[in-house]
Structure formats: C-alpha cells, structure tokens
Amino acid sequence: MAGDKNYNKEFVHLARIALSGRQQDVQLFLQRIAKRAADSELSSALVELLRKQPTRSSPLRRTAEAALPVDTDSRFQLLRIEEHPDLPHEPVYTEVVSKTLGRIVDERKHLSSLLEAQLEPTKTILFTGPPGVGKTLAARWMAREMGRPLLILDLSAVMSSYLGRTGANLRHVLDYAKSIDCILLLDELDAIAKRRDDSGEIGELKRLVTVLLQQLDDWPSSGVLVAATNHAELLDPAVWRRFDEIVEFDLPHREAAKVFIQSIIKNTSSKIDDWADILSIALEDCSYSDIERKINGVRRAAAINGKNLDDHFPSLLRLDEKTKQDKIDVAVQLVSSGLVTQRRAHELTGVARDTIRERLKGIENSG
C-alpha cells in the first residue's frame, strides 16, 4: 500500500509540472525517477527516452508561448538575448580554466552517456576574478560551443526603483530561463547576492539572496546557469555552496598576454611576434580588456595619420614600474629585432647603450 501511495504521489507531481508546460522540469523529474527506480527495465527505458528526446530548430522555441520577462513598472526587458553569440576573438586562458570550460562543454555533448551512468552534467557555475579577464567572453564561448543562445541578466533593470518588485523580477527571469534551452549569465552577482550579515543592506536585498538560493537549488540539469562577480568577497557564504563548479579567472600571465596580443595584431605588422614579446612585458598585470583597449588605441592613431603601426607601438612602452631586468629585456629585443636603433631603445627604456651593446654581444657569442 505504501508503494502505491508513493507511486500516486510521484504521478501527481509529474502531472502537475507537465501541465505547467515546464519541459525542463519534466526532464529533470524523469532523470530522478530513472536514478531511483528499483526496476532496471523501467530505469533503462527512461534513460533511453531522455536520450532520444526530440530536438527542435530554435532553442528559443518557447518564446512565442512565454513572453520575455519585463519590469512591471518600466516595462523594460530584463534580459539581453544573444541567440548566436559572436566572439570578437578566441579566448586565451590558463590551462586550468581552459580544461574546466572544455570539460563542461564536453559534458553537454555527451549528455546521453552521463544519463546512462545516472549522472547529471554541471548545471551551475560561478566565475570569479577582476574586471576584464574574460568572464563574459567565457560565457559566450560556452554558448557558442554548446549551440545555445546566451541570456544575460541586466542587473540595472532587475533592481527595480520599487525595491519590493526586485524579487519578482528575479523570479521572472529565472523561471523564463528554465523554460528554454539556453545559458543564463547573471553578471555582477554580488549586486544581488551580498552577505546577509551585511548590516548596511536593507531587508529586501537580503531576501533576494534567499530567492536566488531557492532558484539555484531548483535549477534543471538540462539548463546552464553561469554567474559572474568581480567581488567574490562580497558574496553570501551560502551562495558559494550552491554552485557545482567555481572557476577563478586571473589577470593574464606574460605568456597568455603574448598569445592574446598576437591574436589582436595579426596581419597588422610584419614583426608581430617581436612586438607581442615586447608588449607582453610592458602590459603585464593589465587585464585582457585593458590590453585590447590600449592596442586598439594605437591602431586607431595609425589609421588616422597613415603611419606604420610599428611607429605607434613604442608609445605603449610605459616601463617606469618595471624591473631593471624587464627594461633590459625590452631594450635588447627592440634592437635585436631591428625595430629601433640603440639610441631610440635607450630613450624608450632608460637602459644605457653600453648595457644594450654588452647584452647583444653576449647573445651573439652564445649563438
């Protein structure tokens, strides 16, 4: 009898979420049943059914049924949708970050294998790190690789002027994202997920954390939620525990900066590798966005006055805070690659010409 009651309860729950039209929740429920089923034949049948579930042409197929969420006061749309995310350039990350992102994408490409092993893919991910290190770009890359649209939550829109509506706005966005095959990016998560023991925050903002925690717990495994923050120290401790994966993005190290610089100055100079080496030293400790901004600045200047780009790159060599060895390395490479004269290298780096000549002679002798 107890078994019949449990069966009836499960059936009613399935009927309820099916009638609500939330396909993702139906799929998640069936995955759970497949895991718990004592009948191996039933479990295998459900796994096979999930594996063969029909796909449709557009991941945004439900938009006609579920209107885009808007703020109830301003009527502004709360989400920005990139159905086919466009990357300005390929991302350059550390080996650890690259492997983690690749694994998450790979899980989605082999979802049937995970289901057969009664496992769920990574569904909630937290990106942390300073501004400009590629967190949003990583979300776009994942969406492109998975063939899914990217939905970006505009936190300035969700924070309603009537603060009491903010929780409702957040629920609308998350419920909508659950209903379609997409990647949802919650940017600047710290704006709505601050520590609940922060005495400076009013009650409504604290309640937003509770709303978010409930939604994270209920996120369907068929969807992907990515949250990003520049201020990880502000997050409520309970938020950290809700994410399946935490990915830490750092400022690019010298080799990563070199690869990135090569990617954005390709076809602009005959000395790409030399300039990439030199600029990776000069622009070390800059974020990817800062590096791109600085280089695009000199590219614009070159385009406007018609001069060769090689004549403008030296303006990026701000070496005052660099070590003596870094300055020597830059000076020697500038001369050895034929980019400038010894006199000009001295003017740009402050390194004595005698030192430059001595190092060049050492290179020649070692060669």
mmCIF file of C-alpha atoms in Angstrom:
data_model
loop_
_atom_site.group_PDB
_atom_site.id
_atom_site.type_symbol
_atom_site.label_atom_id
_atom_site.label_comp_id
_atom_site.label_asym_id
_atom_site.label_seq_id
_atom_site.Cartn_x
_atom_site.Cartn_y
_atom_site.Cartn_z
ATOM 1 C CA MET A 1 0.000 0.000 0.000
ATOM 2 C CA ALA A 2 2.834 2.369 0.897
ATOM 3 C CA GLY A 3 4.326 1.731 -2.521
ATOM 4 C CA ASP A 4 1.026 2.606 -4.205
ATOM 5 C CA LYS A 5 0.799 5.860 -2.232
ATOM 6 C CA ASN A 6 4.321 6.831 -3.257
ATOM 7 C CA TYR A 7 3.556 5.940 -6.849
ATOM 8 C CA ASN A 8 0.395 8.084 -6.794
ATOM 9 C CA LYS A 9 2.283 10.987 -5.239
ATOM 10 C CA GLU A 10 5.022 10.836 -7.892
ATOM 11 C CA PHE A 11 2.446 10.574 -10.671
ATOM 12 C CA VAL A 12 0.527 13.620 -9.417
ATOM 13 C CA HIS A 13 3.758 15.608 -9.170
ATOM 14 C CA LEU A 14 4.696 14.654 -12.738
ATOM 15 C CA ALA A 15 1.244 15.638 -13.967
ATOM 16 C CA ARG A 16 1.488 18.990 -12.187
ATOM 17 C CA ILE A 17 4.802 20.039 -13.767
ATOM 18 C CA ALA A 18 3.761 18.636 -17.161
ATOM 19 C CA LEU A 19 0.597 20.754 -17.148
ATOM 20 C CA SER A 20 2.657 23.808 -16.219
ATOM 21 C CA GLY A 21 4.478 23.440 -19.524
ATOM 22 C CA ARG A 22 7.935 23.398 -17.981
ATOM 23 C CA GLN A 23 9.622 20.835 -20.212
ATOM 24 C CA GLN A 24 12.976 21.201 -18.472
ATOM 25 C CA ASP A 25 11.419 20.353 -15.096
ATOM 26 C CA VAL A 26 9.722 17.298 -16.590
ATOM 27 C CA GLN A 27 13.062 16.113 -17.900
ATOM 28 C CA LEU A 28 14.736 16.663 -14.535
ATOM 29 C CA PHE A 29 11.957 14.764 -12.744
ATOM 30 C CA LEU A 30 12.279 11.795 -15.112
ATOM 31 C CA GLN A 31 16.047 11.767 -14.584
ATOM 32 C CA ARG A 32 15.466 11.481 -10.846
ATOM 33 C CA ILE A 33 12.953 8.670 -11.306
ATOM 34 C CA ALA A 34 15.429 6.818 -13.549
ATOM 35 C CA LYS A 35 18.050 7.037 -10.802
ATOM 36 C CA ARG A 36 15.789 5.775 -8.031
ATOM 37 C CA ALA A 37 13.814 3.141 -9.926
ATOM 38 C CA ALA A 38 14.210 -0.324 -8.449
ATOM 39 C CA ASP A 39 13.032 -1.781 -11.743
ATOM 40 C CA SER A 40 16.109 -1.835 -14.009
ATOM 41 C CA GLU A 41 13.892 -2.189 -17.101
ATOM 42 C CA LEU A 42 11.984 0.995 -16.185
ATOM 43 C CA SER A 43 15.228 2.850 -15.468
ATOM 44 C CA SER A 44 16.739 1.813 -18.814
ATOM 45 C CA ALA A 45 13.580 2.769 -20.682
ATOM 46 C CA LEU A 46 13.508 6.260 -19.141
ATOM 47 C CA VAL A 47 17.200 6.839 -19.865
ATOM 48 C CA GLU A 48 16.680 5.814 -23.481
ATOM 49 C CA LEU A 49 13.635 8.053 -23.770
ATOM 50 C CA LEU A 50 15.584 11.037 -22.424
ATOM 51 C CA ARG A 51 18.489 10.279 -24.726
ATOM 52 C CA LYS A 52 16.234 10.260 -27.792
ATOM 53 C CA GLN A 53 14.100 13.227 -26.823
ATOM 54 C CA PRO A 54 13.246 15.259 -29.944
ATOM 55 C CA THR A 55 15.095 18.497 -30.602
ATOM 56 C CA ARG A 56 13.738 21.496 -32.451
ATOM 57 C CA SER A 57 15.343 24.039 -34.697
ATOM 58 C CA SER A 58 15.481 27.003 -32.337
ATOM 59 C CA PRO A 59 16.424 26.843 -28.648
ATOM 60 C CA LEU A 60 14.163 29.862 -28.211
ATOM 61 C CA ARG A 61 11.169 27.893 -29.468
ATOM 62 C CA ARG A 62 9.114 28.727 -26.372
ATOM 63 C CA THR A 63 9.378 32.483 -26.729
ATOM 64 C CA ALA A 64 6.038 32.558 -28.515
ATOM 65 C CA GLU A 65 4.455 30.851 -25.500
ATOM 66 C CA ALA A 66 6.431 32.599 -22.749
ATOM 67 C CA ALA A 67 6.910 36.300 -23.337
ATOM 68 C CA LEU A 68 10.249 37.854 -22.475
ATOM 69 C CA PRO A 69 10.228 38.989 -18.843
ATOM 70 C CA VAL A 70 9.894 42.750 -18.345
ATOM 71 C CA ASP A 71 9.990 45.051 -15.333
ATOM 72 C CA THR A 72 6.427 45.548 -14.160
ATOM 73 C CA ASP A 73 6.991 49.284 -13.620
ATOM 74 C CA SER A 74 9.140 50.461 -16.533
ATOM 75 C CA ARG A 75 8.172 47.658 -18.984
ATOM 76 C CA PHE A 76 11.841 47.427 -19.937
ATOM 77 C CA GLN A 77 13.053 43.968 -20.917
ATOM 78 C CA LEU A 78 15.060 42.351 -18.163
ATOM 79 C CA LEU A 79 17.162 40.111 -20.406
ATOM 80 C CA ARG A 80 19.538 40.678 -23.281
ATOM 81 C CA ILE A 81 19.494 37.727 -25.660
ATOM 82 C CA GLU A 82 22.343 36.697 -27.953
ATOM 83 C CA GLU A 83 20.866 33.839 -29.934
ATOM 84 C CA HIS A 84 24.113 33.263 -31.815
ATOM 85 C CA PRO A 85 26.882 34.691 -29.605
ATOM 86 C CA ASP A 86 29.626 36.438 -31.555
ATOM 87 C CA LEU A 87 33.179 36.380 -30.199
ATOM 88 C CA PRO A 88 35.461 39.284 -31.159
ATOM 89 C CA HIS A 89 38.398 36.900 -30.740
ATOM 90 C CA GLU A 90 39.102 33.463 -29.340
ATOM 91 C CA PRO A 91 39.617 33.482 -25.574
ATOM 92 C CA VAL A 92 43.051 32.870 -24.064
ATOM 93 C CA TYR A 93 43.001 31.324 -20.605
ATOM 94 C CA THR A 94 45.235 29.404 -18.245
ATOM 95 C CA GLU A 95 45.424 25.658 -18.719
ATOM 96 C CA VAL A 96 43.255 25.059 -15.653
ATOM 97 C CA VAL A 97 40.479 27.405 -16.820
ATOM 98 C CA SER A 98 40.601 26.074 -20.394
ATOM 99 C CA LYS A 99 40.329 22.476 -19.237
ATOM 100 C CA THR A 100 37.452 23.259 -16.882
ATOM 101 C CA LEU A 101 35.446 25.101 -19.541
ATOM 102 C CA GLY A 102 36.200 22.385 -22.086
ATOM 103 C CA ARG A 103 35.030 19.676 -19.703
ATOM 104 C CA ILE A 104 31.742 21.463 -19.000
ATOM 105 C CA VAL A 105 31.054 21.809 -22.725
ATOM 106 C CA ASP A 106 32.064 18.197 -23.314
ATOM 107 C CA GLU A 107 29.548 17.035 -20.700
ATOM 108 C CA ARG A 108 26.745 18.591 -22.738
ATOM 109 C CA LYS A 109 27.977 16.954 -25.931
ATOM 110 C CA HIS A 110 27.896 13.550 -24.225
ATOM 111 C CA LEU A 111 24.764 14.018 -22.146
ATOM 112 C CA SER A 112 23.387 10.591 -23.022
ATOM 113 C CA SER A 113 26.483 8.895 -21.589
ATOM 114 C CA LEU A 114 26.025 10.785 -18.317
ATOM 115 C CA LEU A 115 22.344 9.850 -18.151
ATOM 116 C CA GLU A 116 23.128 6.202 -18.773
ATOM 117 C CA ALA A 117 25.571 6.363 -15.856
ATOM 118 C CA GLN A 118 22.819 8.048 -13.796
ATOM 119 C CA LEU A 119 24.828 11.279 -13.552
ATOM 120 C CA GLU A 120 23.887 14.896 -14.172
ATOM 121 C CA PRO A 121 26.039 17.428 -16.043
ATOM 122 C CA THR A 122 27.419 20.546 -14.391
ATOM 123 C CA LYS A 123 24.495 22.971 -14.298
ATOM 124 C CA THR A 124 25.538 25.944 -12.121
ATOM 125 C CA ILE A 125 28.909 27.675 -12.484
ATOM 126 C CA LEU A 126 30.432 30.667 -10.699
ATOM 127 C CA PHE A 127 33.051 32.791 -12.471
ATOM 128 C CA THR A 128 35.203 34.951 -10.179
ATOM 129 C CA GLY A 129 38.014 37.375 -10.942
ATOM 130 C CA PRO A 130 38.836 41.042 -11.549
ATOM 131 C CA PRO A 131 37.171 43.036 -14.348
ATOM 132 C CA GLY A 132 38.315 42.460 -17.899
ATOM 133 C CA VAL A 133 39.747 38.946 -17.522
ATOM 134 C CA GLY A 134 37.276 37.236 -19.858
ATOM 135 C CA LYS A 135 34.374 36.037 -17.704
ATOM 136 C CA THR A 136 31.636 37.240 -20.063
ATOM 137 C CA LEU A 137 33.663 36.094 -23.066
ATOM 138 C CA ALA A 138 33.863 32.628 -21.500
ATOM 139 C CA ALA A 139 30.064 32.504 -21.197
ATOM 140 C CA ARG A 140 29.755 33.476 -24.872
ATOM 141 C CA TRP A 141 32.303 30.826 -25.825
ATOM 142 C CA MET A 142 30.394 28.143 -23.914
ATOM 143 C CA ALA A 143 27.107 29.174 -25.542
ATOM 144 C CA ARG A 144 28.685 29.034 -28.984
ATOM 145 C CA GLU A 145 30.290 25.657 -28.370
ATOM 146 C CA MET A 146 27.046 24.201 -26.994
ATOM 147 C CA GLY A 147 24.961 25.726 -29.769
ATOM 148 C CA ARG A 148 22.714 27.540 -27.296
ATOM 149 C CA PRO A 149 21.605 31.166 -27.004
ATOM 150 C CA LEU A 150 23.084 33.284 -24.244
ATOM 151 C CA LEU A 151 20.692 35.171 -21.971
ATOM 152 C CA ILE A 152 22.307 37.970 -19.961
ATOM 153 C CA LEU A 153 20.553 39.422 -16.948
ATOM 154 C CA ASP A 154 20.695 43.220 -16.858
ATOM 155 C CA LEU A 155 21.047 43.822 -13.133
ATOM 156 C CA SER A 156 20.410 47.545 -13.524
ATOM 157 C CA ALA A 157 16.992 46.592 -14.903
ATOM 158 C CA VAL A 158 16.172 43.903 -12.384
ATOM 159 C CA MET A 159 16.886 46.264 -9.460
ATOM 160 C CA SER A 160 13.508 47.985 -9.660
ATOM 161 C CA SER A 161 13.006 51.502 -8.384
ATOM 162 C CA TYR A 162 10.303 49.902 -6.286
ATOM 163 C CA LEU A 163 12.600 47.590 -4.385
ATOM 164 C CA GLY A 164 9.795 45.224 -3.448
ATOM 165 C CA ARG A 165 9.451 44.286 -7.111
ATOM 166 C CA THR A 166 13.074 43.213 -7.483
ATOM 167 C CA GLY A 167 12.434 39.721 -6.108
ATOM 168 C CA ALA A 168 9.572 39.255 -8.565
ATOM 169 C CA ASN A 169 11.760 40.496 -11.435
ATOM 170 C CA LEU A 170 14.454 37.998 -10.493
ATOM 171 C CA ARG A 171 11.966 35.128 -10.307
ATOM 172 C CA HIS A 172 10.520 36.047 -13.717
ATOM 173 C CA VAL A 173 13.969 35.990 -15.308
ATOM 174 C CA LEU A 174 14.999 32.687 -13.755
ATOM 175 C CA ASP A 175 11.665 30.987 -14.492
ATOM 176 C CA TYR A 176 11.902 32.116 -18.108
ATOM 177 C CA ALA A 177 15.483 30.846 -18.451
ATOM 178 C CA LYS A 178 14.437 27.484 -17.016
ATOM 179 C CA SER A 179 11.799 27.111 -19.714
ATOM 180 C CA ILE A 180 14.194 27.168 -22.705
ATOM 181 C CA ASP A 181 17.478 25.567 -23.750
ATOM 182 C CA CYS A 182 19.960 28.322 -23.030
ATOM 183 C CA ILE A 183 22.867 29.553 -20.958
ATOM 184 C CA LEU A 184 21.838 32.211 -18.466
ATOM 185 C CA LEU A 185 24.533 34.654 -17.354
ATOM 186 C CA LEU A 186 23.966 36.516 -14.097
ATOM 187 C CA ASP A 187 26.576 39.242 -14.352
ATOM 188 C CA GLU A 188 27.803 41.176 -11.294
ATOM 189 C CA LEU A 189 26.259 38.611 -8.992
ATOM 190 C CA ASP A 190 27.434 40.491 -5.906
ATOM 191 C CA ALA A 191 24.806 43.176 -6.630
ATOM 192 C CA ILE A 192 22.031 40.769 -5.620
ATOM 193 C CA ALA A 193 23.833 38.098 -3.596
ATOM 194 C CA LYS A 194 25.566 40.067 -0.886
ATOM 195 C CA ARG A 195 26.243 38.625 2.522
ATOM 196 C CA ARG A 196 23.104 38.501 4.596
ATOM 197 C CA ASP A 197 25.067 39.589 7.664
ATOM 198 C CA ASP A 198 25.916 42.903 5.987
ATOM 199 C CA SER A 199 24.323 45.395 8.360
ATOM 200 C CA GLY A 200 24.409 48.049 5.664
ATOM 201 C CA GLU A 201 21.876 46.253 3.487
ATOM 202 C CA ILE A 202 18.144 46.569 3.950
ATOM 203 C CA GLY A 203 15.819 43.608 4.322
ATOM 204 C CA GLU A 204 14.637 43.428 0.719
ATOM 205 C CA LEU A 205 18.146 42.963 -0.629
ATOM 206 C CA LYS A 206 18.729 40.210 1.910
ATOM 207 C CA ARG A 207 15.562 38.475 0.781
ATOM 208 C CA LEU A 208 16.936 38.471 -2.761
ATOM 209 C CA VAL A 209 19.669 36.126 -1.596
ATOM 210 C CA THR A 210 17.038 33.697 -0.362
ATOM 211 C CA VAL A 211 15.240 33.863 -3.713
ATOM 212 C CA LEU A 212 18.494 33.160 -5.527
ATOM 213 C CA LEU A 213 19.388 30.226 -3.267
ATOM 214 C CA GLN A 214 15.997 28.630 -3.869
ATOM 215 C CA GLN A 215 16.367 29.021 -7.619
ATOM 216 C CA LEU A 216 19.895 27.586 -7.641
ATOM 217 C CA ASP A 217 18.706 24.536 -5.696
ATOM 218 C CA ASP A 218 15.910 24.016 -8.220
ATOM 219 C CA TRP A 219 17.922 24.629 -11.391
ATOM 220 C CA PRO A 220 17.219 21.904 -14.005
ATOM 221 C CA SER A 221 20.180 19.843 -15.159
ATOM 222 C CA SER A 222 19.148 20.429 -18.771
ATOM 223 C CA GLY A 223 19.992 24.122 -18.397
ATOM 224 C CA VAL A 224 23.173 26.022 -17.569
ATOM 225 C CA LEU A 225 23.359 28.961 -15.170
ATOM 226 C CA VAL A 226 26.584 30.963 -15.105
ATOM 227 C CA ALA A 227 27.092 33.687 -12.511
ATOM 228 C CA ALA A 228 29.991 36.139 -12.591
ATOM 229 C CA THR A 229 31.389 38.503 -9.984
ATOM 230 C CA ASN A 230 34.298 40.922 -9.689
ATOM 231 C CA HIS A 231 33.928 40.968 -5.900
ATOM 232 C CA ALA A 232 33.821 37.415 -4.630
ATOM 233 C CA GLU A 233 34.451 38.586 -1.082
ATOM 234 C CA LEU A 234 31.001 40.227 -1.013
ATOM 235 C CA LEU A 235 29.053 37.049 -1.749
ATOM 236 C CA ASP A 236 26.976 35.389 0.902
ATOM 237 C CA PRO A 237 28.740 32.163 2.043
ATOM 238 C CA ALA A 238 25.606 30.138 1.310
ATOM 239 C CA VAL A 239 25.786 31.180 -2.353
ATOM 240 C CA TRP A 240 29.178 29.540 -2.845
ATOM 241 C CA ARG A 241 27.865 26.135 -1.757
ATOM 242 C CA ARG A 242 25.079 26.194 -4.349
ATOM 243 C CA PHE A 243 27.381 26.121 -7.387
ATOM 244 C CA ASP A 244 28.562 22.868 -8.972
ATOM 245 C CA GLU A 245 31.739 24.492 -10.304
ATOM 246 C CA ILE A 246 33.752 27.577 -9.367
ATOM 247 C CA VAL A 247 36.134 28.948 -11.995
ATOM 248 C CA GLU A 248 38.713 31.549 -10.963
ATOM 249 C CA PHE A 249 39.935 33.931 -13.662
ATOM 250 C CA ASP A 250 43.201 35.753 -13.056
ATOM 251 C CA LEU A 251 44.990 38.585 -14.803
ATOM 252 C CA PRO A 252 46.872 37.122 -17.778
ATOM 253 C CA HIS A 253 50.427 35.959 -17.142
ATOM 254 C CA ARG A 254 53.104 37.007 -19.613
ATOM 255 C CA GLU A 255 52.770 34.056 -21.983
ATOM 256 C CA ALA A 256 48.963 34.346 -22.071
ATOM 257 C CA ALA A 257 49.265 38.084 -22.728
ATOM 258 C CA LYS A 258 51.657 37.347 -25.602
ATOM 259 C CA VAL A 259 49.241 34.901 -27.250
ATOM 260 C CA PHE A 260 46.377 37.355 -26.802
ATOM 261 C CA ILE A 261 48.357 40.248 -28.284
ATOM 262 C CA GLN A 262 49.323 38.090 -31.267
ATOM 263 C CA SER A 263 45.640 37.358 -31.874
ATOM 264 C CA ILE A 264 44.623 41.028 -31.984
ATOM 265 C CA ILE A 265 47.540 42.411 -34.025
ATOM 266 C CA LYS A 266 47.735 39.630 -36.612
ATOM 267 C CA ASN A 267 48.016 40.929 -40.166
ATOM 268 C CA THR A 268 48.858 44.422 -38.881
ATOM 269 C CA SER A 269 52.663 44.212 -38.680
ATOM 270 C CA SER A 270 55.481 42.159 -40.166
ATOM 271 C CA LYS A 271 57.011 41.982 -36.675
ATOM 272 C CA ILE A 272 54.019 40.504 -34.833
ATOM 273 C CA ASP A 273 55.991 38.022 -32.729
ATOM 274 C CA ASP A 274 58.599 40.589 -31.706
ATOM 275 C CA TRP A 275 56.004 43.175 -30.703
ATOM 276 C CA ALA A 276 53.946 40.529 -28.880
ATOM 277 C CA ASP A 277 57.022 39.595 -26.811
ATOM 278 C CA ILE A 278 57.836 43.202 -26.014
ATOM 279 C CA LEU A 279 54.270 44.332 -25.278
ATOM 280 C CA SER A 280 53.602 41.287 -23.081
ATOM 281 C CA ILE A 281 56.315 42.672 -20.775
ATOM 282 C CA ALA A 282 55.148 46.281 -20.977
ATOM 283 C CA LEU A 283 51.473 45.411 -20.451
ATOM 284 C CA GLU A 284 51.943 42.717 -17.823
ATOM 285 C CA ASP A 285 49.437 42.998 -14.955
ATOM 286 C CA CYS A 286 46.855 44.519 -17.319
ATOM 287 C CA SER A 287 43.560 42.738 -17.917
ATOM 288 C CA TYR A 288 42.663 41.405 -21.357
ATOM 289 C CA SER A 289 40.225 44.266 -21.861
ATOM 290 C CA ASP A 290 42.870 46.851 -20.898
ATOM 291 C CA ILE A 291 45.397 45.278 -23.286
ATOM 292 C CA GLU A 292 42.877 45.318 -26.120
ATOM 293 C CA ARG A 293 41.850 48.906 -25.361
ATOM 294 C CA LYS A 294 45.451 50.166 -25.364
ATOM 295 C CA ILE A 295 46.412 48.354 -28.578
ATOM 296 C CA ASN A 296 43.244 49.414 -30.386
ATOM 297 C CA GLY A 297 44.040 52.980 -29.355
ATOM 298 C CA VAL A 298 47.353 52.973 -31.226
ATOM 299 C CA ARG A 299 45.746 51.153 -34.158
ATOM 300 C CA ARG A 300 43.230 53.988 -34.476
ATOM 301 C CA ALA A 301 46.003 56.559 -34.298
ATOM 302 C CA ALA A 302 47.923 54.787 -37.049
ATOM 303 C CA ALA A 303 44.797 54.546 -39.209
ATOM 304 C CA ILE A 304 44.065 58.248 -38.833
ATOM 305 C CA ASN A 305 47.541 59.636 -39.606
ATOM 306 C CA GLY A 306 48.537 56.941 -42.068
ATOM 307 C CA LYS A 307 51.733 55.986 -40.287
ATOM 308 C CA ASN A 308 53.012 52.461 -39.898
ATOM 309 C CA LEU A 309 51.685 50.714 -36.808
ATOM 310 C CA ASP A 310 55.251 49.824 -35.806
ATOM 311 C CA ASP A 311 55.837 53.548 -35.282
ATOM 312 C CA HIS A 312 53.000 53.721 -32.745
ATOM 313 C CA PHE A 313 53.669 50.627 -30.628
ATOM 314 C CA PRO A 314 56.556 52.321 -28.748
ATOM 315 C CA SER A 315 54.001 54.679 -27.139
ATOM 316 C CA LEU A 316 52.755 51.665 -25.129
ATOM 317 C CA LEU A 317 56.137 51.093 -23.525
ATOM 318 C CA ARG A 318 55.432 52.660 -20.136
ATOM 319 C CA LEU A 319 58.184 50.949 -18.146
ATOM 320 C CA ASP A 320 58.582 53.162 -15.068
ATOM 321 C CA GLU A 321 57.309 50.477 -12.697
ATOM 322 C CA LYS A 322 59.063 47.571 -14.413
ATOM 323 C CA THR A 323 62.120 45.837 -13.009
ATOM 324 C CA LYS A 324 65.589 46.652 -14.295
ATOM 325 C CA GLN A 325 65.772 43.238 -15.965
ATOM 326 C CA ASP A 326 62.443 43.782 -17.748
ATOM 327 C CA LYS A 327 63.681 47.105 -19.101
ATOM 328 C CA ILE A 328 66.898 45.487 -20.332
ATOM 329 C CA ASP A 329 64.954 42.645 -21.980
ATOM 330 C CA VAL A 330 62.726 45.142 -23.801
ATOM 331 C CA ALA A 331 65.667 47.302 -24.906
ATOM 332 C CA VAL A 332 67.662 44.338 -26.222
ATOM 333 C CA GLN A 333 64.708 42.878 -28.109
ATOM 334 C CA LEU A 334 63.845 46.221 -29.659
ATOM 335 C CA VAL A 335 67.358 46.464 -31.086
ATOM 336 C CA SER A 336 67.973 42.804 -31.935
ATOM 337 C CA SER A 337 64.712 42.574 -33.885
ATOM 338 C CA GLY A 338 65.583 45.711 -35.860
ATOM 339 C CA LEU A 339 62.615 47.686 -34.575
ATOM 340 C CA VAL A 340 64.603 50.687 -33.316
ATOM 341 C CA THR A 341 68.196 51.915 -33.013
ATOM 342 C CA GLN A 342 70.237 51.613 -29.820
ATOM 343 C CA ARG A 343 69.757 55.325 -29.201
ATOM 344 C CA ARG A 344 65.971 55.039 -29.543
ATOM 345 C CA ALA A 345 65.923 51.943 -27.306
ATOM 346 C CA HIS A 346 67.783 53.931 -24.655
ATOM 347 C CA GLU A 347 65.227 56.773 -24.938
ATOM 348 C CA LEU A 348 62.292 54.369 -24.595
ATOM 349 C CA THR A 349 63.619 52.221 -21.765
ATOM 350 C CA GLY A 350 66.246 54.245 -19.935
ATOM 351 C CA VAL A 351 68.742 51.400 -20.351
ATOM 352 C CA ALA A 352 72.300 52.601 -21.080
ATOM 353 C CA ARG A 353 73.544 51.969 -24.609
ATOM 354 C CA ASP A 354 76.665 50.280 -23.205
ATOM 355 C CA THR A 355 74.435 47.788 -21.397
ATOM 356 C CA ILE A 356 72.460 47.148 -24.572
ATOM 357 C CA ARG A 357 75.634 46.560 -26.587
ATOM 358 C CA GLU A 358 77.031 44.259 -23.909
ATOM 359 C CA ARG A 359 73.884 42.138 -23.855
ATOM 360 C CA LEU A 360 73.718 41.989 -27.645
ATOM 361 C CA LYS A 361 77.345 40.847 -27.750
ATOM 362 C CA GLY A 362 76.556 38.140 -25.185
ATOM 363 C CA ILE A 363 73.682 36.925 -27.371
ATOM 364 C CA GLU A 364 75.926 36.796 -30.434
ATOM 365 C CA ASN A 365 78.633 34.881 -28.566
ATOM 366 C CA SER A 366 76.177 32.376 -27.143
ATOM 367 C CA GLY A 367 74.772 31.841 -30.622
#
